[in-house]
Coordinates of C-alpha atoms in Angstrom, one line a residue:
Chain A
M1377 CA 0.0 0.0 0.0
S1378 CA 1.6 3.2 -1.1
R1379 CA 0.1 6.5 0.1
K1380 CA 2.1 8.5 -2.5
R1381 CA 0.4 6.8 -5.4
W1382 CA -1.2 9.5 -7.6
S1383 CA -5.0 9.3 -7.8
P1384 CA -7.1 11.6 -10.1
C1385 CA -9.9 11.7 -7.5
R1386 CA -9.4 13.4 -4.1
E1387 CA -12.8 12.2 -2.9
P1388 CA -14.3 8.8 -3.2
V1389 CA -16.9 9.1 -5.9
Q1390 CA -20.2 7.5 -5.3
P1391 CA -23.0 7.0 -7.8
A1392 CA -25.6 9.7 -7.4
E1393 CA -28.5 7.2 -7.2
T1394 CA -27.1 5.4 -4.2
T1395 CA -26.0 8.6 -2.3
N1396 CA -28.0 9.8 0.6
P1397 CA -27.9 13.6 0.2
T1398 CA -28.1 14.2 4.0
K1399 CA -24.8 12.3 4.6
V1400 CA -22.7 13.6 1.7
M1401 CA -20.4 16.6 2.4
T1402 CA -18.9 18.4 -0.6
P1403 CA -15.2 19.1 -0.5
D1404 CA -16.0 22.8 0.0
Q1405 CA -18.2 22.0 3.0
R1406 CA -15.6 19.7 4.5
V1407 CA -12.9 22.4 4.3
R1408 CA -15.3 25.0 5.7
Y1409 CA -16.2 22.8 8.7
K1410 CA -12.7 21.7 9.5
T1411 CA -11.4 25.4 9.2
L1412 CA -14.2 26.7 11.5
F1413 CA -13.3 23.9 14.0
M1414 CA -9.7 24.9 13.8
V1415 CA -10.6 28.6 14.3
L1416 CA -12.6 27.6 17.3
L1417 CA -9.6 25.8 18.7
M1418 CA -7.4 28.9 17.9
V1419 CA -9.8 31.1 19.8
V1420 CA -10.0 28.8 22.9
S1421 CA -6.2 28.3 23.0
A1422 CA -5.5 32.1 22.6
N1423 CA -7.9 33.0 25.3
L1424 CA -6.7 30.4 27.7
G1425 CA -3.1 31.3 27.0
D1426 CA -3.7 35.0 27.6
L1427 CA -5.6 34.2 30.8
M1428 CA -2.8 31.9 32.1
L1429 CA -0.1 34.5 31.3
K1430 CA -2.1 37.2 33.1
R1431 CA -2.5 34.9 36.1
G1432 CA 1.2 34.0 36.1
M1433 CA 2.3 37.6 35.9
V1434 CA 0.0 38.6 38.8
Q1435 CA 1.6 35.7 40.8
I1436 CA 5.0 37.1 40.0
G1437 CA 4.1 40.7 40.8
A1438 CA 5.2 44.0 39.2
V1439 CA 8.4 43.8 37.2
E1440 CA 11.1 46.2 38.3
M1441 CA 12.6 48.0 35.3
S1442 CA 16.3 47.6 36.1
P1443 CA 18.7 44.9 34.9
S1444 CA 18.5 43.0 38.2
G1445 CA 14.7 43.4 38.3
L1446 CA 14.3 42.2 34.7
W1447 CA 16.6 39.2 35.5
R1448 CA 14.6 38.3 38.6
A1449 CA 11.4 38.5 36.5
L1450 CA 12.9 36.3 33.9
M1451 CA 13.9 33.7 36.5
S1452 CA 10.5 33.9 38.2
T1453 CA 8.6 33.4 34.9
A1454 CA 10.9 30.4 34.0
H1455 CA 9.9 28.7 37.3
N1456 CA 6.2 29.5 37.2
G1457 CA 3.9 26.7 36.2
T1458 CA 1.0 28.9 35.2
I1459 CA 3.3 30.9 32.8
W1460 CA 4.3 27.5 31.2
M1461 CA 0.7 26.6 30.8
G1462 CA 0.1 29.9 29.1
I1463 CA 3.0 29.3 26.7
F1464 CA 1.7 25.8 26.0
F1465 CA -1.7 27.2 25.0
L1466 CA -0.1 29.9 22.9
I1467 CA 2.0 27.3 21.1
G1468 CA -1.3 25.4 20.5
F1469 CA -2.8 28.5 19.1
T1470 CA 0.1 29.0 16.6
F1471 CA -0.1 25.3 15.6
C1472 CA -3.9 25.6 15.0
Y1473 CA -3.3 28.8 13.0
M1474 CA -0.6 27.2 10.9
T1475 CA -2.8 24.1 10.2
A1476 CA -5.8 26.3 9.2
V1477 CA -3.8 28.4 6.7
S1478 CA -2.2 25.2 5.3
W1479 CA -5.6 24.4 3.6
A1480 CA -7.8 27.6 3.8
D1481 CA -7.3 31.2 2.6
Y1482 CA -5.5 33.7 4.8
S1483 CA -8.3 36.2 4.1
Y1484 CA -10.8 33.5 5.4
V1485 CA -8.9 32.4 8.6
M1486 CA -7.7 35.9 9.7
P1487 CA -11.1 37.6 10.1
A1488 CA -12.7 34.4 11.5
G1489 CA -10.1 34.6 14.3
A1490 CA -11.6 37.9 15.4
F1491 CA -14.4 35.8 16.9
G1492 CA -12.2 35.6 19.9
Y1493 CA -13.0 39.2 20.9
A1494 CA -16.7 38.3 21.0
V1495 CA -15.9 35.2 23.2
Q1496 CA -13.9 37.4 25.5
T1497 CA -16.8 39.8 25.9
F1498 CA -19.2 36.9 26.7
L1499 CA -16.7 35.5 29.2
A1500 CA -16.3 38.9 30.8
V1501 CA -20.0 39.2 31.4
V1502 CA -20.8 35.6 32.3
I1503 CA -17.7 34.7 34.4
L1504 CA -16.3 38.0 35.7
H1505 CA -19.7 39.7 35.9
E1506 CA -18.2 42.8 34.3
A1507 CA -20.4 45.6 33.0
V1508 CA -20.1 45.9 29.2
S1509 CA -21.0 49.2 27.4
G1510 CA -23.5 49.3 24.6
R1511 CA -20.8 50.4 22.1
R1512 CA -18.8 47.3 23.0
W1513 CA -21.9 45.1 22.4
F1514 CA -22.4 46.8 19.1
G1515 CA -18.8 45.9 18.3
V1516 CA -19.4 42.3 19.2
V1517 CA -22.5 42.2 17.0
L1518 CA -20.5 43.6 14.1
I1519 CA -17.7 41.0 14.6
V1520 CA -20.2 38.1 14.7
V1521 CA -22.1 39.3 11.6
G1522 CA -18.7 39.9 9.8
V1523 CA -17.4 36.5 10.7
L1524 CA -20.7 34.9 9.5
L1525 CA -20.4 36.8 6.2
V1526 CA -16.8 35.7 5.7
G1527 CA -17.7 32.1 6.8
Q1528 CA -20.2 31.9 4.0
T1529 CA -17.6 32.6 1.3
H1530 CA -15.5 29.8 -0.3
P1531 CA -12.7 28.9 2.2
V1532 CA -10.2 28.0 -0.6
T1533 CA -9.9 30.2 -3.7
T1534 CA -6.3 29.4 -4.7
S1535 CA -4.9 26.2 -6.1
P1536 CA -2.0 24.6 -4.2
K1537 CA -0.2 24.5 -7.5
A1538 CA 0.0 28.3 -7.4
V1539 CA 2.6 27.9 -4.6
S1540 CA 5.6 26.1 -5.9
S1541 CA 7.8 24.3 -3.4
Chain B
M574 CA 3.9 62.5 15.9
I575 CA 6.0 61.4 13.0
R576 CA 7.7 58.6 15.0
V577 CA 4.2 57.3 15.9
V578 CA 3.2 57.2 12.3
L579 CA 6.5 55.5 11.3
M580 CA 6.1 52.9 14.1
L581 CA 2.5 52.3 13.0
A582 CA 3.6 51.7 9.5
F583 CA 6.4 49.4 10.7
F584 CA 3.9 47.5 12.9
I585 CA 1.4 47.0 10.1
F586 CA 4.2 46.0 7.7
C587 CA 5.6 43.4 10.1
S588 CA 2.3 42.0 11.1
T589 CA 0.9 41.6 7.6
S590 CA 4.1 40.5 5.9
G591 CA 4.7 38.0 8.8
E592 CA 1.3 36.4 8.4
I593 CA 1.5 36.4 4.6
A594 CA 4.9 34.7 4.8
L595 CA 3.6 32.2 7.2
T596 CA 0.6 31.4 5.0
Y597 CA 2.8 31.1 1.9
G598 CA 5.1 28.7 3.8
M599 CA 2.2 26.6 5.1
K600 CA 0.7 26.4 1.6
M601 CA 4.0 24.9 0.5
V602 CA 4.1 22.5 3.4
G603 CA 0.5 21.4 2.6
E604 CA -2.1 20.1 5.1
P605 CA -1.5 17.3 7.5
A606 CA -2.2 13.9 6.1
S607 CA -4.4 13.1 9.2
F608 CA -4.8 14.2 12.8
R609 CA -2.9 11.2 14.2
P610 CA 0.1 12.2 16.4
A611 CA 2.7 10.8 13.9
A612 CA 1.2 12.7 10.9
L613 CA 1.0 15.9 13.0
L614 CA 4.6 15.5 14.0
R615 CA 5.6 15.0 10.3
F616 CA 3.6 18.1 9.4
L617 CA 5.3 20.2 12.2
S618 CA 8.8 19.0 11.2
K619 CA 8.1 19.8 7.5
A620 CA 6.8 23.3 8.6
L621 CA 10.0 23.9 10.7
R622 CA 12.1 23.1 7.7
N623 CA 10.4 25.7 5.5
G624 CA 12.3 29.0 4.9
W625 CA 9.1 31.1 4.7
V626 CA 7.9 30.0 8.1
W627 CA 11.3 31.1 9.5
T628 CA 11.0 34.4 7.6
A629 CA 7.6 34.9 9.3
L630 CA 8.9 34.5 12.9
P631 CA 11.1 37.6 13.2
L632 CA 8.5 39.7 11.4
L633 CA 5.8 38.5 13.8
A634 CA 8.1 39.1 16.7
G635 CA 8.8 42.6 15.3
S636 CA 5.1 43.3 15.1
F637 CA 4.6 42.2 18.7
Y638 CA 7.4 44.5 20.0
S639 CA 6.4 47.5 17.8
L640 CA 2.9 47.2 19.2
L641 CA 4.3 47.3 22.8
V642 CA 6.3 50.4 21.9
L643 CA 3.3 52.0 20.2
L644 CA 1.2 51.4 23.3
S645 CA 3.8 53.2 25.4
W646 CA 4.1 56.2 22.9
A647 CA 0.5 56.8 21.8
P648 CA -3.0 56.8 23.4
L649 CA -5.1 53.6 23.0
S650 CA -7.6 55.5 20.8
V651 CA -4.8 56.0 18.2
V652 CA -3.2 52.5 18.4
I653 CA -6.4 50.4 18.4
P654 CA -8.0 51.6 15.2
A655 CA -4.6 51.1 13.6
T656 CA -4.5 47.5 14.9
A657 CA -8.0 46.9 13.5
F658 CA -6.9 48.4 10.2
N659 CA -4.6 45.3 10.0
Y660 CA -7.5 43.3 8.8
V661 CA -8.0 45.5 5.8
V662 CA -4.2 45.5 4.9
G663 CA -4.0 41.8 5.5
T664 CA -6.9 41.2 3.1
L665 CA -5.3 43.4 0.5
G666 CA -2.1 41.4 0.9
A667 CA -4.1 38.1 0.5
K668 CA -5.6 39.5 -2.7
Y669 CA -2.5 40.9 -4.4
I670 CA 0.3 38.8 -3.0
L671 CA -1.3 35.4 -2.3
N672 CA -3.7 35.8 -5.3
E673 CA -6.7 34.9 -3.2
H674 CA -10.1 35.8 -4.6
V675 CA -11.7 38.2 -2.2
S676 CA -15.4 38.5 -3.0
K677 CA -17.6 41.5 -2.1
K678 CA -19.2 39.4 0.6
R679 CA -15.8 38.7 2.2
W680 CA -14.8 42.4 1.9
M681 CA -18.0 43.3 3.7
G682 CA -17.3 40.8 6.4
V683 CA -13.7 42.0 6.8
A684 CA -14.9 45.6 7.1
M685 CA -17.5 44.7 9.7
V686 CA -14.9 42.7 11.7
C687 CA -12.4 45.6 11.5
L688 CA -15.0 48.1 12.8
G689 CA -16.2 45.7 15.4
V690 CA -12.7 44.9 16.7
A691 CA -12.0 48.7 17.0
L692 CA -15.2 49.2 19.0
V693 CA -14.6 46.3 21.3
L694 CA -11.0 47.2 22.0
I695 CA -11.6 50.9 22.5
N696 CA -14.5 50.2 24.9
G697 CA -12.7 47.3 26.6

């Protein structure tokens, strides 16, 4: 069994008569769903990473702006488990981003990632019970509608052949 | 004032060119064969051997540090709209450098996201 064998068809072709339309996903839909799933992972990883870094830095305390202060802060961050958790999630975010742009358009993934700002606002209200201004809610609505609009476009508009290796 | 404008231009240049270089490199690498750990490791090692991915890293680091400098130089009401403007510049880069087809619907979505991000961050 060789995986490298060239095949003219990327998708298994099924006769139309025997296909149940509710179970078939077009290649475009498949890319759309896996990209949106990856964007969701990106948003969760980035938010958790930021939260962990913030908690870690609060545990360390204010950084003194002198060579010895900066060195102490560096040593403290290197020995702080919460900071390492934050770094782990941010590496996860980068990995998800790299994976998403390996198959989908940059102009599709980039605006979809802004959904994170909407999630942050919801979390601020639900978990931290923060008061959120009307203008910020309006911003959230614009982001959600914008992401929905981008999400309806074709996720891939370039051919992989356009990029030569 | 002029140093803020120059730093803003530097930030937008680094951020957009870094992400475009990363996307270009990842398009060369191709998508992972599957989501099994071995396939993901192969995908990661292939990405780490790509020159464009390594070109992107200093540019993205440059954008991060220039943003920090900007935040210390200029008020948030100046820096944030410029950050949101990145979405528009990035989409232009996708269209003219990566040759992606940006439909009217995608442009509308990007414009709404850009405005929405500015509103959320300014009122954050």
